[in-house]
Short mmCIF file of C-alpha atoms in Angstrom, two decimals:
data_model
loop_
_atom_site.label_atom_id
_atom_site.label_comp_id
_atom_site.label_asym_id
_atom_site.label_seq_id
_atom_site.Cartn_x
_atom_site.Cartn_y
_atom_site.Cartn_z
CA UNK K 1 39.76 -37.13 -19.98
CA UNK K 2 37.84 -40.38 -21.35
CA UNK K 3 38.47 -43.80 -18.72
CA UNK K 4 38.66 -47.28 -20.03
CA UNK K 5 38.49 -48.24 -15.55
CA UNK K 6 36.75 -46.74 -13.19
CA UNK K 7 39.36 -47.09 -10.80
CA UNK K 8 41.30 -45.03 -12.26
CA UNK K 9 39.06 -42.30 -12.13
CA UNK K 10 39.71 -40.83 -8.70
CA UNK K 11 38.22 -37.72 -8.11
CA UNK K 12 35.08 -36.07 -8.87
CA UNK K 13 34.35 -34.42 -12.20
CA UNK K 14 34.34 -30.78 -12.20
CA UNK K 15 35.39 -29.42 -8.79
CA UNK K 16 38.36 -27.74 -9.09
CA UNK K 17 41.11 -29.97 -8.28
CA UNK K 18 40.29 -32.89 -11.07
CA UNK K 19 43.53 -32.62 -12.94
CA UNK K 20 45.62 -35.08 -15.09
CA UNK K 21 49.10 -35.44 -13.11
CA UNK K 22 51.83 -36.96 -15.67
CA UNK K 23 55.23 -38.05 -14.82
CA UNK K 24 57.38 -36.12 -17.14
CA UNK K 25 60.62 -37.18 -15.80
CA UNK K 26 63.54 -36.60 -18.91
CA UNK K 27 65.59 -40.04 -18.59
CA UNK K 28 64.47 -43.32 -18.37
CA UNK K 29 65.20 -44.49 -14.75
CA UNK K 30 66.17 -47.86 -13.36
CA UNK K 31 65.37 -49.62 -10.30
CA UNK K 32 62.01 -51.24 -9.07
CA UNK K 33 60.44 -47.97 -8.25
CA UNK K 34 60.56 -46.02 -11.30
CA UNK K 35 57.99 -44.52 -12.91
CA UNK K 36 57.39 -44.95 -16.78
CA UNK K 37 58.32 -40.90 -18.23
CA UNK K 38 56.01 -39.39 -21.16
CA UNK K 39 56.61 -40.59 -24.57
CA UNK K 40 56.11 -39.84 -27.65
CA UNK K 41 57.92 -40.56 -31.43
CA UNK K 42 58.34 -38.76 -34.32
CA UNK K 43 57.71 -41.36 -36.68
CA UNK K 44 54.03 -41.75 -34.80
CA UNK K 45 52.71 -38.48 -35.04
CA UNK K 46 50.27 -36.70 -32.58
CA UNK K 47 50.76 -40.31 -30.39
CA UNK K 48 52.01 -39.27 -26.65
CA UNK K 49 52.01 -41.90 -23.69
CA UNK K 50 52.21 -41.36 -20.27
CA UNK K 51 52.04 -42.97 -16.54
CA UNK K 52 50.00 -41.00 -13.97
CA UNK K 53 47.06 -39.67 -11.84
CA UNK K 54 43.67 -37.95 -11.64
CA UNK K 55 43.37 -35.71 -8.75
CA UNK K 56 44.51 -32.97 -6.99
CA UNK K 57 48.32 -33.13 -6.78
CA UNK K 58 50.31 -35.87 -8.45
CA UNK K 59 50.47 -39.19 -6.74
CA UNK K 60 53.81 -41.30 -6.44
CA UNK K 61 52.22 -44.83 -5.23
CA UNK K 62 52.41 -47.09 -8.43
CA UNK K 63 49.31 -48.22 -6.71
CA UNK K 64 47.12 -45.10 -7.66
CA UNK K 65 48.76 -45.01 -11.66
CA UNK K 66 47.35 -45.47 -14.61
CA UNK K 67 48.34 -45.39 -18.27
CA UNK K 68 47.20 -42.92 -20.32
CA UNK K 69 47.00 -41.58 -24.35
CA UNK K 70 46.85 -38.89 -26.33
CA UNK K 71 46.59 -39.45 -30.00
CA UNK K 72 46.49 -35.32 -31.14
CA UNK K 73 49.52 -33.99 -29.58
CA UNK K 74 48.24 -34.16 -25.99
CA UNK K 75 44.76 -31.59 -26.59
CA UNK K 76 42.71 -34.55 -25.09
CA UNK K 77 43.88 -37.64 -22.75
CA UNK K 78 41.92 -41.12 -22.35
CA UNK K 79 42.86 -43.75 -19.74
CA UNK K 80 43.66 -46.32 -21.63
CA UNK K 81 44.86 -49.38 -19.35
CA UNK K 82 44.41 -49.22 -15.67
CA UNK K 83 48.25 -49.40 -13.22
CA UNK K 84 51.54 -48.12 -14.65
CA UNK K 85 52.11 -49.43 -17.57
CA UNK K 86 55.71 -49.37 -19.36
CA UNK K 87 55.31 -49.12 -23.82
CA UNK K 88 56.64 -49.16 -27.37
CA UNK K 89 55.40 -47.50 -30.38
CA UNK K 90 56.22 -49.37 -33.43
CA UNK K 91 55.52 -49.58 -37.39
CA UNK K 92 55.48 -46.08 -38.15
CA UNK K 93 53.09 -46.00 -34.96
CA UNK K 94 50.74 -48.35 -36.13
CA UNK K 95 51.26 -50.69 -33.39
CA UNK K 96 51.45 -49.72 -29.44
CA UNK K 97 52.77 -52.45 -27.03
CA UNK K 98 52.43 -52.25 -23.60
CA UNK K 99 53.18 -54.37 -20.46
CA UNK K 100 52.72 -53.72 -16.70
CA UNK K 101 55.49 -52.11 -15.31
CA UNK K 102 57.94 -53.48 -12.88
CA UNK K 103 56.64 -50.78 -10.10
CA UNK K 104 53.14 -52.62 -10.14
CA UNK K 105 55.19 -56.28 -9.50
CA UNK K 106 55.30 -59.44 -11.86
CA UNK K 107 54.12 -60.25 -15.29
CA UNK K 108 53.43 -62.92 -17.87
CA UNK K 109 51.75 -61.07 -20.08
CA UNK K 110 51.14 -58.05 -22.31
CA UNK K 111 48.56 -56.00 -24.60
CA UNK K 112 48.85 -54.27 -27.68
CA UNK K 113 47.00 -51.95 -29.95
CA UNK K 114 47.12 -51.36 -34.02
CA UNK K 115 44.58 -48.55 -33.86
CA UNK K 116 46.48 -45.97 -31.72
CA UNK K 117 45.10 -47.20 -28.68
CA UNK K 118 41.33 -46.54 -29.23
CA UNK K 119 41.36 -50.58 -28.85
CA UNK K 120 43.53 -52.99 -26.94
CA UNK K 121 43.83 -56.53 -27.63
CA UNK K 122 45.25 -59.10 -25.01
CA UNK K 123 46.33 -59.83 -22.91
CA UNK K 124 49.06 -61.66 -24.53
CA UNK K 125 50.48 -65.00 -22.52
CA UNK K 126 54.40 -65.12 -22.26
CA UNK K 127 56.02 -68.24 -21.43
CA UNK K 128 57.65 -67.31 -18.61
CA UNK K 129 57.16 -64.08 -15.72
CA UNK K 130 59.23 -61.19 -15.63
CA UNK K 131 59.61 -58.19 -13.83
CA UNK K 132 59.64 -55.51 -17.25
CA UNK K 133 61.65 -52.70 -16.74
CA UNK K 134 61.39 -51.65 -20.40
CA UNK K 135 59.99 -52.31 -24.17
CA UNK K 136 62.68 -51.12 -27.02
CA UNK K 137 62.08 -51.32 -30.67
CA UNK K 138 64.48 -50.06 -33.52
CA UNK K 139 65.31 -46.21 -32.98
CA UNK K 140 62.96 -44.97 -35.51
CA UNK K 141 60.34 -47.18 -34.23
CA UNK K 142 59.34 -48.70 -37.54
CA UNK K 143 59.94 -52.12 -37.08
CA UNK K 144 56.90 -54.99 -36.29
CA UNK K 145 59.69 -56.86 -33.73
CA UNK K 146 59.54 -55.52 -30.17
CA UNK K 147 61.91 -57.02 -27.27
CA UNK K 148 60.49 -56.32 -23.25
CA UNK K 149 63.50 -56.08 -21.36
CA UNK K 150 63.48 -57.00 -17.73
CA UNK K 151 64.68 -59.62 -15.06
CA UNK K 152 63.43 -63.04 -13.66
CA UNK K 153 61.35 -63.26 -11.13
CA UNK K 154 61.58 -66.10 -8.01
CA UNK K 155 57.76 -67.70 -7.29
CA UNK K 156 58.30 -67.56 -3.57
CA UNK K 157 54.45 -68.87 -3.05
CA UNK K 158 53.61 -66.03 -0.92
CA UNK K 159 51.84 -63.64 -3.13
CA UNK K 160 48.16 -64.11 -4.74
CA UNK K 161 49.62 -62.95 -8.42
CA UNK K 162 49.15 -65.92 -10.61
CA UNK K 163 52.27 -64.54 -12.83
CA UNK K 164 54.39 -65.81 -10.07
CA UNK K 165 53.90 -69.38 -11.00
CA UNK K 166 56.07 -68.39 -14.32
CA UNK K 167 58.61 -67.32 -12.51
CA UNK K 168 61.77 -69.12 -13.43
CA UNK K 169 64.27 -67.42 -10.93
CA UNK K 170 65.82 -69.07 -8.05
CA UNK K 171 66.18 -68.28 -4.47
CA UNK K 172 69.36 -66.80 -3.03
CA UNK K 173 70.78 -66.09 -6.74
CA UNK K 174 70.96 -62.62 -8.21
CA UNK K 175 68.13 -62.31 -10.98
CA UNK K 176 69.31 -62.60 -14.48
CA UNK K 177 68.14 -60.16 -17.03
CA UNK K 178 65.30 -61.52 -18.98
CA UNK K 179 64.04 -60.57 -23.16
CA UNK K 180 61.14 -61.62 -24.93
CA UNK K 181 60.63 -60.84 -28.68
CA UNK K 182 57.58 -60.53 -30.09
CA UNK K 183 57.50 -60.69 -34.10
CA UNK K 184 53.87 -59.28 -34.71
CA UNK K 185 54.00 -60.68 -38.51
CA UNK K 186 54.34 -63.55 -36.89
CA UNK K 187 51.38 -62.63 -34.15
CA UNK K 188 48.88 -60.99 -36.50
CA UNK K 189 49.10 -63.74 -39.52
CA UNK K 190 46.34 -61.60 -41.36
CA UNK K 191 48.14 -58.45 -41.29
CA UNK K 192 49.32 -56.89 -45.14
CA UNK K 193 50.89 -53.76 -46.07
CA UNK K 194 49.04 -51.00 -46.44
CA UNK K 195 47.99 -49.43 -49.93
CA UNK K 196 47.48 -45.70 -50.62
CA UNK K 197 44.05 -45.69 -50.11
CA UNK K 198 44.53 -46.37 -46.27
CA UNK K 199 46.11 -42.94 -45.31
CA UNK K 200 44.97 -39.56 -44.52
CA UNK K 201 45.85 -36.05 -43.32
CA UNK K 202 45.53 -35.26 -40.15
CA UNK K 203 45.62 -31.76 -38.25
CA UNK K 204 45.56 -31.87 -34.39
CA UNK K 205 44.99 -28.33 -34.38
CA UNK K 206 42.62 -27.76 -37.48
CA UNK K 207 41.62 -23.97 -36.20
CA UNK K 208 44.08 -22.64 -34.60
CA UNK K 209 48.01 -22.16 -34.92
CA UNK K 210 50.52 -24.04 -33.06
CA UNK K 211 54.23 -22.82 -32.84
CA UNK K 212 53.27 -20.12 -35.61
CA UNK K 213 51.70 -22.45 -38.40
CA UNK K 214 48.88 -25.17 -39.07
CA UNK K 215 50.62 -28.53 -39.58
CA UNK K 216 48.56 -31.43 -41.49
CA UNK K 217 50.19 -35.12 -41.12
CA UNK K 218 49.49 -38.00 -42.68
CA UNK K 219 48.40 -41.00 -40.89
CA UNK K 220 47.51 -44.67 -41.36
CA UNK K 221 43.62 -44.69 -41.06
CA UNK K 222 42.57 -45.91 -37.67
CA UNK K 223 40.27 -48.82 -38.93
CA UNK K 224 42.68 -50.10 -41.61
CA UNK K 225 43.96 -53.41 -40.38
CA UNK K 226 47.28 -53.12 -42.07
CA UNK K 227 51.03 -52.71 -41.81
CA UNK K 228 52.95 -49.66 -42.54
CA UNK K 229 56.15 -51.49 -42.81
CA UNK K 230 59.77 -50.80 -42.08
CA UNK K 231 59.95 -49.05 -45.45
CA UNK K 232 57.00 -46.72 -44.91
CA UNK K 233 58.59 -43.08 -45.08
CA UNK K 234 56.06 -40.49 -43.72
CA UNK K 235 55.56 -37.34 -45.96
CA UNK K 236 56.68 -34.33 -44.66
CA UNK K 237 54.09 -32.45 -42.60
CA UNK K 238 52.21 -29.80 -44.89
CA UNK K 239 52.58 -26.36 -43.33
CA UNK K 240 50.93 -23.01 -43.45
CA UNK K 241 52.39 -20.17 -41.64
CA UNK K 242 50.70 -17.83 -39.33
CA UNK K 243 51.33 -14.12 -38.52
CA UNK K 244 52.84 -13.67 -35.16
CA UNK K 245 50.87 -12.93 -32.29
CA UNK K 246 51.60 -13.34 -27.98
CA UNK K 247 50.97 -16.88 -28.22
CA UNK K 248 54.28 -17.25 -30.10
CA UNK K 249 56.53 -15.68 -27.64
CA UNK K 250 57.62 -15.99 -24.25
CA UNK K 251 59.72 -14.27 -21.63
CA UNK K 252 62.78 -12.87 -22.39
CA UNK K 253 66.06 -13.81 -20.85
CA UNK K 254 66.11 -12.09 -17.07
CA UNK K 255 62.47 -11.69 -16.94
CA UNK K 256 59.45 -13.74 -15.42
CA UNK K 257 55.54 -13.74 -15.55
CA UNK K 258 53.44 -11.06 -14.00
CA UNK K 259 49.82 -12.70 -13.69
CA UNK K 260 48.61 -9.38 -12.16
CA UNK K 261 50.00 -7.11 -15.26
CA UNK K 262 49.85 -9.90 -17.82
CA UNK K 263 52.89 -9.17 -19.06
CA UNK K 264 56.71 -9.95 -18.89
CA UNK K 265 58.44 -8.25 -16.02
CA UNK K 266 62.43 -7.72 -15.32
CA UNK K 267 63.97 -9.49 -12.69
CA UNK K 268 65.87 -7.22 -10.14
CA UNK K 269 68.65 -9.77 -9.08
CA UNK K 270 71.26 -8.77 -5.97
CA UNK K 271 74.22 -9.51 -8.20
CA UNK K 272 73.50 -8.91 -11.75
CA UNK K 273 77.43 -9.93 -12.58
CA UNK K 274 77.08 -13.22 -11.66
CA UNK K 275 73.38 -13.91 -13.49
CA UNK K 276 74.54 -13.36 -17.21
CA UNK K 277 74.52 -15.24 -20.42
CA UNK K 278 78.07 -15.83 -22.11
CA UNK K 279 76.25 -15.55 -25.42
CA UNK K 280 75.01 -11.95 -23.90
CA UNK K 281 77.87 -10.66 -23.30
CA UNK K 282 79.98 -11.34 -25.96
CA UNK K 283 77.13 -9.69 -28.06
CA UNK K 284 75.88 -12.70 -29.58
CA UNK K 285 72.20 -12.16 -28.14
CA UNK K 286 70.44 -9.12 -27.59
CA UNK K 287 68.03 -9.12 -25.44
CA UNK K 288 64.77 -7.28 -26.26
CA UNK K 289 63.75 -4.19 -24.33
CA UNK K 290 60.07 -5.47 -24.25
CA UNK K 291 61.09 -8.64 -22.40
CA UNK K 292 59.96 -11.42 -24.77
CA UNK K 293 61.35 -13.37 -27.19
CA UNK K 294 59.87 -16.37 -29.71
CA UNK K 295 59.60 -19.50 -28.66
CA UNK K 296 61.87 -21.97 -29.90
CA UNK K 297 61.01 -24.21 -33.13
CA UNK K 298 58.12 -21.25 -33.98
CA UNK K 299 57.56 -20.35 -37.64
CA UNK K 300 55.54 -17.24 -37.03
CA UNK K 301 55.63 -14.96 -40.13
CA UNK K 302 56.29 -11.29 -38.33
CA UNK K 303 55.17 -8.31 -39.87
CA UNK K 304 56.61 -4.94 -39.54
CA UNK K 305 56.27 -4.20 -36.17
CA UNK K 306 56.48 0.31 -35.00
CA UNK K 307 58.52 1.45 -32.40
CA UNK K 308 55.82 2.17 -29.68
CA UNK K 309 56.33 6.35 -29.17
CA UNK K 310 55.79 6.28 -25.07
CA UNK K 311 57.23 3.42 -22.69
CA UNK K 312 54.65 1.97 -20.80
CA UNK K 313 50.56 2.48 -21.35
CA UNK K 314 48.30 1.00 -23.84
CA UNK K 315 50.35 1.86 -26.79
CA UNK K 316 53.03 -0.62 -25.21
CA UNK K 317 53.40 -3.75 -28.06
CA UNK K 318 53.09 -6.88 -27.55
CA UNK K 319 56.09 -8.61 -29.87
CA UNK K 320 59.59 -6.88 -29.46
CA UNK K 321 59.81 -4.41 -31.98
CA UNK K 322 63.94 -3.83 -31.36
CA UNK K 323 64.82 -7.17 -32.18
CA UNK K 324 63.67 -10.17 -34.19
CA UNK K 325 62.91 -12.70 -30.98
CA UNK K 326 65.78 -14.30 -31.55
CA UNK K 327 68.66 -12.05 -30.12
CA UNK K 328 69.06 -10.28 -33.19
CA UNK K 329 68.86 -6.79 -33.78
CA UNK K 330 66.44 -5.43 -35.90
CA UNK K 331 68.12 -1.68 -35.87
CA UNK K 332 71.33 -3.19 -37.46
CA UNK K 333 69.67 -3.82 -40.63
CA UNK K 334 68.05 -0.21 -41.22
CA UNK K 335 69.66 2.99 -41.84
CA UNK K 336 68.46 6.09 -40.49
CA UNK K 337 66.78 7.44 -43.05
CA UNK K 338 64.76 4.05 -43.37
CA UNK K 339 66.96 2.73 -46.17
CA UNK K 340 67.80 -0.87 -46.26
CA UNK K 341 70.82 -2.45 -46.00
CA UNK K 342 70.89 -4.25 -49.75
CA UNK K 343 69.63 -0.72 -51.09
CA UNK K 344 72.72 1.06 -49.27
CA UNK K 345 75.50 -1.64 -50.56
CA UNK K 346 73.84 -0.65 -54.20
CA UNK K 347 74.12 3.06 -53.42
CA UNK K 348 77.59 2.53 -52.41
CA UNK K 349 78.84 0.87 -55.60
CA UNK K 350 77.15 3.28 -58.01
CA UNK K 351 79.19 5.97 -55.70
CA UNK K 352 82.63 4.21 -55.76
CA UNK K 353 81.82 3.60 -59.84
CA UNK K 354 81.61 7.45 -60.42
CA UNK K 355 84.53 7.79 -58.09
CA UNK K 356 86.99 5.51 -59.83
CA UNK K 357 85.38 6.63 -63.62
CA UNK K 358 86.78 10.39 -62.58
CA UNK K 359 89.85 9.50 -61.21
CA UNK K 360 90.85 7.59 -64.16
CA UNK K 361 89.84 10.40 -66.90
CA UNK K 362 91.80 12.56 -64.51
CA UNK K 363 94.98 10.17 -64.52
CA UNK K 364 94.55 9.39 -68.29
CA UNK K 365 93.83 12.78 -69.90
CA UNK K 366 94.75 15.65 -67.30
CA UNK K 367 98.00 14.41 -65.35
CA UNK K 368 101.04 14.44 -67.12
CA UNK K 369 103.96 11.74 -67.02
CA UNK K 370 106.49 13.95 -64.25
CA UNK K 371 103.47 14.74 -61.98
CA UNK K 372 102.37 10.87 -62.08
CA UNK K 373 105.49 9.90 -60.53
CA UNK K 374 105.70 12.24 -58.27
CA UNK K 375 102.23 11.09 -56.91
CA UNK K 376 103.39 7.57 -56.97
CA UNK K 377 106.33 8.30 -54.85
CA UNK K 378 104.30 9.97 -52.49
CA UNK K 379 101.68 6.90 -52.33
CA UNK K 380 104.89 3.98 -51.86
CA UNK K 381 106.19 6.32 -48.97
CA UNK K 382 103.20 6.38 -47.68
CA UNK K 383 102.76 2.96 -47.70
CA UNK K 384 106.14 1.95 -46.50
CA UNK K 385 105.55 4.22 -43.04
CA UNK K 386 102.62 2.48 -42.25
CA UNK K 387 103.71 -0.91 -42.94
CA UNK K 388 106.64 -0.30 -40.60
CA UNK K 389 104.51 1.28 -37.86
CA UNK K 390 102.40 -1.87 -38.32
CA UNK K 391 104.87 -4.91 -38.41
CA UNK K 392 108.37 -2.93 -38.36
CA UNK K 393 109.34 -3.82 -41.76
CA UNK K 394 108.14 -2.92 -45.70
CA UNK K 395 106.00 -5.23 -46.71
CA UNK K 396 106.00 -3.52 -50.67
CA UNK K 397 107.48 -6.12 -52.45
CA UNK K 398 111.23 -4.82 -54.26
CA UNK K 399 112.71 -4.57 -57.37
CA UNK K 400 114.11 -2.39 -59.77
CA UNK K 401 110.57 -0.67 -61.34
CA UNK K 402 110.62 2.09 -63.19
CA UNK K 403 107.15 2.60 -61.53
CA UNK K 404 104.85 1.51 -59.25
CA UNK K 405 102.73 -0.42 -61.44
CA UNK K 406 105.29 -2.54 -62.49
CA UNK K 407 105.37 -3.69 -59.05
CA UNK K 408 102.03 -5.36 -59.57
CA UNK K 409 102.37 -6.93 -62.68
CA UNK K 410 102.37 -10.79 -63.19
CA UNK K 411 105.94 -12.16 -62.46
CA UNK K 412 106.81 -13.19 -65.92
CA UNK K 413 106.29 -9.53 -67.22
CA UNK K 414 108.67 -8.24 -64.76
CA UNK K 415 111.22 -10.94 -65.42
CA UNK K 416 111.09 -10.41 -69.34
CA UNK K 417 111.17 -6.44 -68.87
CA UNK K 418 114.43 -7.05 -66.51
CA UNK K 419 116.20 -9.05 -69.45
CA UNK K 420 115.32 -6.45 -71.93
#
């Protein structure tokens, strides 16, 4: 972890406790004392923010917070402004807004970044102070407009923040929500668009696979001084798949981690009737014998993978070999003999073919017409005894035929054979 303030740096570097503690918290919360979650857009990627600590354990005093970045998917972290910080990613993620939070008190101003927050530029003078709760920008976070979102403050004269003196709230009145806009092609006067020349691909993980495949974005160079505007659509992510290994798969449904094994071990519960998966037992997911299963959104290519021959030992696999990760069974779609289940459906129309070929030389050219009506006969009682053991009634549609055939013919042949 790189740090822009010393301060924030709170623990030594390299004993064993000097960890990066991030609030992760999955809905934005309200109220004075919340803490800015992680956050991240698809439209910037590789660009995650987040609100937290240095140290041993995380900390929950706004006082020992700082803001931090990660511009390759969150491989390596720099403190980038020191106290909790609440932001906005906008233009395609070409510009970063930030502004204290309301947890560290009052504000008049903010700082922003167009270089994915290698630099920061500010601060930024507001006309009036605000407690900001917040910083929105359209949902796909391509427009240059951002609004901070808070409420008014009251300058009681009793605090050393300068901010206060901005405050424009009153005393003994509930504080009105407050919004500033901020139109940064308004701010940055010399911004343009950018051309083609000012992009570039991007891998955060250039030598190794992540989620079963190497993933190359493209991105607005970092020292191009330019707008991607709202129009900018970002290519789609080139992608080259990887062959499945352990890294793509965790455990299973029912099992945990065993650190001393290093593998996936079953979970003995007291009452395995009330710890079951709907989905499980109506047979919609199978669980895998070998306790793992793929991780969700991976695009692993698997290979053919053998039935180990002995439970347990070093011959034990590592990737579930009786199902596909994904609740599936792989058994379903192979026949005994090893024959697939496209080659089968062929095997069984070439059969049925030969079958129907035979039967109709033998109905054509060996039967005569007395013993083809007698075998008819036979067939429509037949048919009416089951259709009455099955609904009570015949379900053979009537009429006067002088065969069964006729009893499938289209209805205007029928009628014209009646009138003859």
């Amino acid at each position: 972890t790189k740090y822009a303030d010393a301060s924030c740096r709170r623990c030594v570097p390299g004993t064993s406790n000097c960890n990066l503690h991030l609030h992760v918290e999955g809905l934005w919360h309200t109220g004075t004392n919340a803490i800015p979650p992680l956050y991240s857009h698809a439209n910037a990627p590789g660009v995650i923010m987040g609100v937290g600590n240095v140290g041993a354990d995380f900390d929950t005093n706004p006082a020992n917070h700082c803001t931090f970045l990660s511009r390759d998917g969150g491989h390596n972290w720099e403190q980038v402004l020191e106290g909790p910080n609440i932001y906005e990613i906008g233009d395609h993620g070409g510009i970063i807004v930030a502004a204290r939070h309301q947890s560290a008190g009052v504000t008049d101003e903010f700082f922003f970044s167009t270089n994915e927050g290698r630099c920061w530029q500010g601060p930024v003078a507001m006309d009036q102070a605000m407690h900001v709760s917040n910083i929105r920008v359209e949902d796909d976070s391509a427009s240059h407009i951002f609004s901070l979102q808070g409420t008014e403050c009251v300058n009681n004269n009793f605090t050393d923040n300068s901010a206060t003196a901005k405050c424009k709230g009153k005393m003994m009145r509930e504080p009105q929500g407050t919004l500033v806009n901020v139109d940064f092609m308004k701010l940055l006067q010399d911004f343009r668009k950018c051309d083609d020349s000012e992009y570039e691909g991007v891998s955060f993980t250039p030598d190794t696979c992540q989620l079963g495949g190497h993933y190359t974005y493209q991105r607005r160079k970092l020292d191009s001084f330019c707008f991607n505007s709202k129009e900018y659509k970002h290519a789609s992510p080139l992608k080259k798949s990887c062959d499945c290994d352990k890294s793509d798969y965790e455990c299973e449904f029912g099992y945990q981690w065993d650190a001393a094994h290093g593998k996936c071990k079953k979970i003995h519960r007291h009452s395995a009737s009330k710890d079951t998966c709907w989905i499980i037992e109506q047979g919609k997911y199978i669980p895998s014998v070998t306790g793992l299963r793929e991780i969700r959104s991976d695009v692993c290519t698997r290979k053919h993978i053998i039935k180990p021959k002995h439970k347990g030992g070093k011959d034990t696999p590592y990737l579930p070999w009786d199902t596909d990760g994904n609740g599936h069974s792989v058994e379903k779609t192979t026949t005994k003999s090893g024959m697939s289940g496209v080659a089968s459906f062929f095997v069984f129309l070439v059969v049925m073919g030969v079958m129907c070929a035979a039967g109709g030389f033998v109905w054509t050219k060996v039967l005569d017409e007395p013993r083809k009506k007698q075998i008819l006969g036979t067939l429509t009682s037949a048919y009416d005894k089951a259709a009455g053991l099955v609904s009570g009634r015949s379900m053979r549609p009537t009429g006067n035929f002088s065969d069964m055939r006729e009893g499938f013919e289209p209805l205007a042949e029928a009628d014209v054979a009646t009138a003859e």
